[in-house]
Amino acid sequence: MQLLRSVLFTTVLFIGTLLYAVVVLSFGWLPSQRLYAIARSWGRLNMWLLAKLCKLTYTVEGKENIPPGAHVSMWKHSSAWETIAQAAVFPPQAWVLKRELMWIPLVGWAVKCLKPIAINRSAGAAAVTQVIDQGKQRLQEGLWILIFPEGTRVAVGESRKYGVSGSLLASKAGCKVIPVAHNAGYYWPRRGWVKKPGNIRVVIGPPIDAAGRDARELNEEVRAWIESTLTTLVPPTHAEAADRSAPATTS
């Protein structure tokens, strides 16, 4: 039954995203911050549908840590869930994403209207420079920057090297970094069709002043906070399973 609910949600998600893309393109002449209201509506609608169809809800802790102004938010990336939820949780943002997404008919064209930073992930230093240059412009326009520092989705319990572009941007732009941890990967697994019922916890960390700081040091502070916070977000059922599978010790 949960599989059927999940397939139904995914079907509605795809169809609804196409319809929202048409709406964004129809109003593409509006400022990106006004267009973001449509993206926020899309995110909130899908979070509501996920709760109704799959019994998967979410709670946000640390909303008070979202400061005024425009800053850089760095999220753990373990599920497709956060790519939807972030639009409902944070102020208007420009997303750092791979340029290939811009090539998707309708959806990619609509995303382009929201002023993302579309990078060639194989470009190395040139991609970092692009994030810094375009990121500064977006911040000056009042848009937050959303970046997944690991660059791609990673399975629950795993971690990849955190890219430095978000920290470097925040350091040079003189803004703050807001780290975000969540446990969505337990309920909506990477490469998984089934959305498991439960409640996803999102934790927004304290703002980290980045102005003039060494980017690698700043990046390590963000990584340490996110990865340590993740250890507190293991759902009880998974924690119990881990305990049962741990080898017995003798005294």
Tab-separated table of C-alpha atoms in Angstrom:
chain	number	residue	atom	x	y	z
A	1	MET	CA	0.000	0.000	0.000
A	2	GLN	CA	2.812	2.428	0.852
A	3	LEU	CA	4.374	1.735	-2.540
A	4	LEU	CA	1.097	2.614	-4.277
A	5	ARG	CA	0.814	5.796	-2.224
A	6	SER	CA	4.387	6.688	-3.122
A	7	VAL	CA	3.857	6.097	-6.839
A	8	LEU	CA	0.704	8.220	-6.726
A	9	PHE	CA	2.568	11.043	-5.003
A	10	THR	CA	5.432	10.860	-7.508
A	11	THR	CA	2.977	10.952	-10.409
A	12	VAL	CA	1.197	13.990	-8.982
A	13	LEU	CA	4.570	15.624	-8.259
A	14	PHE	CA	5.673	15.285	-11.884
A	15	ILE	CA	2.395	16.531	-13.322
A	16	GLY	CA	2.108	19.364	-10.815
A	17	THR	CA	5.696	20.460	-11.458
A	18	LEU	CA	4.994	20.722	-15.174
A	19	LEU	CA	1.894	22.818	-14.491
A	20	TYR	CA	3.772	25.097	-12.112
A	21	ALA	CA	6.528	25.450	-14.708
A	22	VAL	CA	3.965	26.737	-17.197
A	23	VAL	CA	2.740	29.258	-14.621
A	24	VAL	CA	6.283	30.494	-13.926
A	25	LEU	CA	6.997	30.847	-17.638
A	26	SER	CA	3.732	32.732	-18.106
A	27	PHE	CA	4.814	35.258	-15.478
A	28	GLY	CA	8.505	35.131	-16.316
A	29	TRP	CA	8.612	38.905	-16.748
A	30	LEU	CA	8.106	39.398	-12.996
A	31	PRO	CA	11.106	39.972	-10.663
A	32	SER	CA	12.606	36.704	-9.443
A	33	GLN	CA	11.577	37.402	-5.843
A	34	ARG	CA	7.941	37.679	-6.976
A	35	LEU	CA	8.284	34.499	-9.014
A	36	TYR	CA	9.649	32.746	-5.955
A	37	ALA	CA	6.198	33.023	-4.389
A	38	ILE	CA	5.102	30.491	-7.019
A	39	ALA	CA	8.007	28.210	-6.124
A	40	ARG	CA	7.079	28.512	-2.449
A	41	SER	CA	3.495	27.550	-3.277
A	42	TRP	CA	4.804	24.540	-5.222
A	43	GLY	CA	6.952	23.446	-2.275
A	44	ARG	CA	4.180	23.828	0.299
A	45	LEU	CA	1.636	22.028	-1.875
A	46	ASN	CA	3.942	19.045	-2.313
A	47	MET	CA	4.726	18.922	1.400
A	48	TRP	CA	0.961	18.837	2.050
A	49	LEU	CA	0.434	16.108	-0.548
A	50	LEU	CA	3.293	14.085	0.919
A	51	ALA	CA	1.628	14.234	4.335
A	52	LYS	CA	-1.793	13.281	2.981
A	53	LEU	CA	-0.751	10.532	0.568
A	54	CYS	CA	2.328	9.062	2.251
A	55	LYS	CA	1.832	10.092	5.894
A	56	LEU	CA	5.244	11.770	5.764
A	57	THR	CA	5.352	15.098	7.611
A	58	TYR	CA	8.143	17.387	8.746
A	59	THR	CA	9.052	19.776	11.529
A	60	VAL	CA	11.582	22.598	11.485
A	61	GLU	CA	13.740	23.421	14.485
A	62	GLY	CA	15.740	26.631	14.701
A	63	LYS	CA	13.645	28.964	12.540
A	64	GLU	CA	14.873	31.768	14.778
A	65	ASN	CA	18.339	31.167	13.317
A	66	ILE	CA	17.279	32.551	9.934
A	67	PRO	CA	18.658	36.113	10.056
A	68	PRO	CA	17.328	39.106	8.126
A	69	GLY	CA	19.014	39.941	4.867
A	70	ALA	CA	20.414	37.569	2.271
A	71	HIS	CA	22.933	34.889	3.215
A	72	VAL	CA	24.235	31.445	2.207
A	73	SER	CA	22.443	28.294	3.365
A	74	MET	CA	24.306	24.995	3.148
A	75	TRP	CA	22.184	21.826	3.341
A	76	LYS	CA	22.918	18.157	3.761
A	77	HIS	CA	21.858	16.407	0.548
A	78	SER	CA	20.629	12.845	1.143
A	79	SER	CA	17.215	12.830	-0.541
A	80	ALA	CA	15.103	14.464	-3.221
A	81	TRP	CA	12.923	15.731	-0.372
A	82	GLU	CA	15.054	18.749	0.532
A	83	THR	CA	15.079	19.991	-3.057
A	84	ILE	CA	11.333	20.525	-2.629
A	85	ALA	CA	11.123	21.451	1.043
A	86	GLN	CA	13.720	24.233	0.946
A	87	ALA	CA	11.345	26.375	-1.118
A	88	ALA	CA	8.794	26.162	1.701
A	89	VAL	CA	11.261	26.697	4.557
A	90	PHE	CA	13.649	29.486	3.554
A	91	PRO	CA	13.318	32.996	2.090
A	92	PRO	CA	13.688	33.440	-1.703
A	93	GLN	CA	16.873	31.740	-2.871
A	94	ALA	CA	19.057	31.266	-5.908
A	95	TRP	CA	20.006	27.605	-6.144
A	96	VAL	CA	23.456	26.360	-7.095
A	97	LEU	CA	22.774	23.439	-9.418
A	98	LYS	CA	24.206	21.543	-12.351
A	99	ARG	CA	23.637	23.251	-15.688
A	100	GLU	CA	22.132	20.128	-17.264
A	101	LEU	CA	18.921	20.778	-15.302
A	102	MET	CA	18.404	23.912	-17.388
A	103	TRP	CA	18.034	21.729	-20.464
A	104	ILE	CA	14.857	20.009	-19.237
A	105	PRO	CA	11.916	21.288	-21.324
A	106	LEU	CA	9.537	23.572	-19.412
A	107	VAL	CA	10.837	22.724	-15.933
A	108	GLY	CA	14.432	23.762	-16.660
A	109	TRP	CA	13.259	26.872	-18.496
A	110	ALA	CA	11.088	27.819	-15.521
A	111	VAL	CA	13.935	27.274	-13.057
A	112	LYS	CA	16.087	29.581	-15.183
A	113	CYS	CA	13.573	32.377	-14.538
A	114	LEU	CA	14.364	32.071	-10.810
A	115	LYS	CA	18.015	33.040	-11.397
A	116	PRO	CA	19.851	29.889	-10.295
A	117	ILE	CA	23.610	29.553	-10.530
A	118	ALA	CA	23.912	26.792	-13.114
A	119	ILE	CA	27.430	25.382	-13.110
A	120	ASN	CA	29.412	22.857	-15.083
A	121	ARG	CA	30.467	20.553	-12.238
A	122	SER	CA	33.490	19.340	-14.208
A	123	ALA	CA	34.803	22.876	-14.690
A	124	GLY	CA	36.744	22.916	-11.416
A	125	ALA	CA	38.068	26.360	-10.483
A	126	ALA	CA	35.945	28.024	-13.162
A	127	ALA	CA	32.771	26.720	-11.481
A	128	VAL	CA	33.934	28.076	-8.117
A	129	THR	CA	34.592	31.481	-9.696
A	130	GLN	CA	31.124	31.413	-11.244
A	131	VAL	CA	29.505	30.699	-7.877
A	132	ILE	CA	31.385	33.607	-6.304
A	133	ASP	CA	30.694	36.125	-9.078
A	134	GLN	CA	27.040	35.270	-9.657
A	135	GLY	CA	26.482	34.596	-5.964
A	136	LYS	CA	27.530	38.130	-5.063
A	137	GLN	CA	25.091	39.497	-7.631
A	138	ARG	CA	22.208	37.400	-6.285
A	139	LEU	CA	22.968	38.394	-2.689
A	140	GLN	CA	22.955	42.072	-3.675
A	141	GLU	CA	19.538	41.494	-5.251
A	142	GLY	CA	18.256	40.176	-1.918
A	143	LEU	CA	18.291	36.480	-2.857
A	144	TRP	CA	19.739	33.855	-0.543
A	145	ILE	CA	22.124	31.293	-1.997
A	146	LEU	CA	21.281	27.618	-1.476
A	147	ILE	CA	24.095	25.141	-1.941
A	148	PHE	CA	24.495	21.430	-1.307
A	149	PRO	CA	28.218	21.377	-0.466
A	150	GLU	CA	28.617	17.666	-1.182
A	151	GLY	CA	27.483	18.312	-4.744
A	152	THR	CA	25.229	15.280	-5.026
A	153	ARG	CA	22.948	13.119	-2.912
A	154	VAL	CA	24.693	10.764	-0.510
A	155	ALA	CA	23.217	7.762	1.248
A	156	VAL	CA	22.239	7.943	4.912
A	157	GLY	CA	25.265	7.542	7.149
A	158	GLU	CA	27.689	8.557	4.408
A	159	SER	CA	29.481	11.805	3.693
A	160	ARG	CA	31.432	13.248	0.792
A	161	LYS	CA	34.009	16.006	0.731
A	162	TYR	CA	32.356	19.391	1.172
A	163	GLY	CA	33.031	21.754	-1.732
A	164	VAL	CA	34.471	25.108	-0.733
A	165	SER	CA	32.553	27.394	-3.114
A	166	GLY	CA	29.745	28.252	-0.661
A	167	SER	CA	32.159	29.150	2.136
A	168	LEU	CA	34.370	31.108	-0.230
A	169	LEU	CA	31.372	33.078	-1.490
A	170	ALA	CA	30.179	33.887	2.028
A	171	SER	CA	33.681	34.953	3.077
A	172	LYS	CA	34.138	37.282	0.122
A	173	ALA	CA	30.572	38.651	0.242
A	174	GLY	CA	30.765	39.283	3.986
A	175	CYS	CA	27.520	37.475	4.791
A	176	LYS	CA	26.654	34.568	7.083
A	177	VAL	CA	26.465	30.815	6.514
A	178	ILE	CA	23.443	28.969	7.891
A	179	PRO	CA	24.003	25.196	8.069
A	180	VAL	CA	21.004	22.873	7.758
A	181	ALA	CA	20.818	19.203	8.792
A	182	HIS	CA	17.865	16.826	8.362
A	183	ASN	CA	17.022	13.136	8.362
A	184	ALA	CA	14.928	12.950	5.173
A	185	GLY	CA	17.138	10.199	3.782
A	186	TYR	CA	15.677	7.705	6.255
A	187	TYR	CA	12.163	8.271	4.920
A	188	TRP	CA	12.741	9.170	1.266
A	189	PRO	CA	15.904	7.219	0.415
A	190	ARG	CA	18.248	8.187	-2.352
A	191	ARG	CA	17.192	6.270	-5.488
A	192	GLY	CA	14.177	4.900	-3.627
A	193	TRP	CA	10.557	4.926	-4.775
A	194	VAL	CA	8.899	4.301	-1.422
A	195	LYS	CA	8.305	7.285	0.853
A	196	LYS	CA	8.120	5.856	4.356
A	197	PRO	CA	5.630	7.320	6.855
A	198	GLY	CA	7.034	9.348	9.710
A	199	ASN	CA	8.197	12.843	10.578
A	200	ILE	CA	11.287	14.399	9.029
A	201	ARG	CA	13.256	16.646	11.361
A	202	VAL	CA	14.974	19.695	9.911
A	203	VAL	CA	17.442	21.557	12.128
A	204	ILE	CA	18.604	25.036	11.154
A	205	GLY	CA	21.901	25.818	12.812
A	206	PRO	CA	23.124	29.093	14.312
A	207	PRO	CA	24.363	31.627	11.740
A	208	ILE	CA	28.121	31.525	11.274
A	209	ASP	CA	29.857	34.834	10.539
A	210	ALA	CA	31.920	34.352	7.400
A	211	ALA	CA	33.288	37.807	6.520
A	212	GLY	CA	36.991	37.619	5.774
A	213	ARG	CA	37.414	34.120	7.210
A	214	ASP	CA	39.559	31.396	5.714
A	215	ALA	CA	37.185	29.464	3.478
A	216	ARG	CA	38.555	26.020	4.308
A	217	GLU	CA	38.375	26.648	8.035
A	218	LEU	CA	34.824	27.947	7.656
A	219	ASN	CA	33.905	24.960	5.500
A	220	GLU	CA	35.189	22.553	8.131
A	221	GLU	CA	33.118	24.309	10.813
A	222	VAL	CA	29.993	23.926	8.678
A	223	ARG	CA	30.771	20.281	7.898
A	224	ALA	CA	31.430	19.451	11.554
A	225	TRP	CA	28.149	21.032	12.674
A	226	ILE	CA	26.043	19.303	10.009
A	227	GLU	CA	27.610	15.865	10.420
A	228	SER	CA	27.498	15.948	14.228
A	229	THR	CA	23.887	17.140	14.216
A	230	LEU	CA	22.953	14.265	11.907
A	231	THR	CA	23.966	11.793	14.619
A	232	THR	CA	21.188	13.201	16.825
A	233	LEU	CA	18.560	12.829	14.102
A	234	VAL	CA	18.600	9.038	13.684
A	235	PRO	CA	14.968	7.860	14.012
A	236	PRO	CA	14.389	5.509	16.977
A	237	THR	CA	13.546	2.537	14.744
A	238	HIS	CA	16.839	2.878	12.893
A	239	ALA	CA	18.804	3.389	16.095
A	240	GLU	CA	17.305	0.177	17.522
A	241	ALA	CA	18.192	-1.722	14.348
A	242	ALA	CA	21.761	-0.458	14.548
A	243	ASP	CA	22.012	-1.571	18.160
A	244	ARG	CA	20.747	-5.063	17.303
A	245	SER	CA	23.265	-5.433	14.488
A	246	ALA	CA	26.221	-4.250	16.573
A	247	PRO	CA	28.578	-7.061	17.664
A	248	ALA	CA	28.229	-8.194	21.263
A	249	THR	CA	31.017	-7.342	23.670
A	250	THR	CA	32.299	-9.417	26.518
A	251	SER	CA	33.680	-8.197	29.792
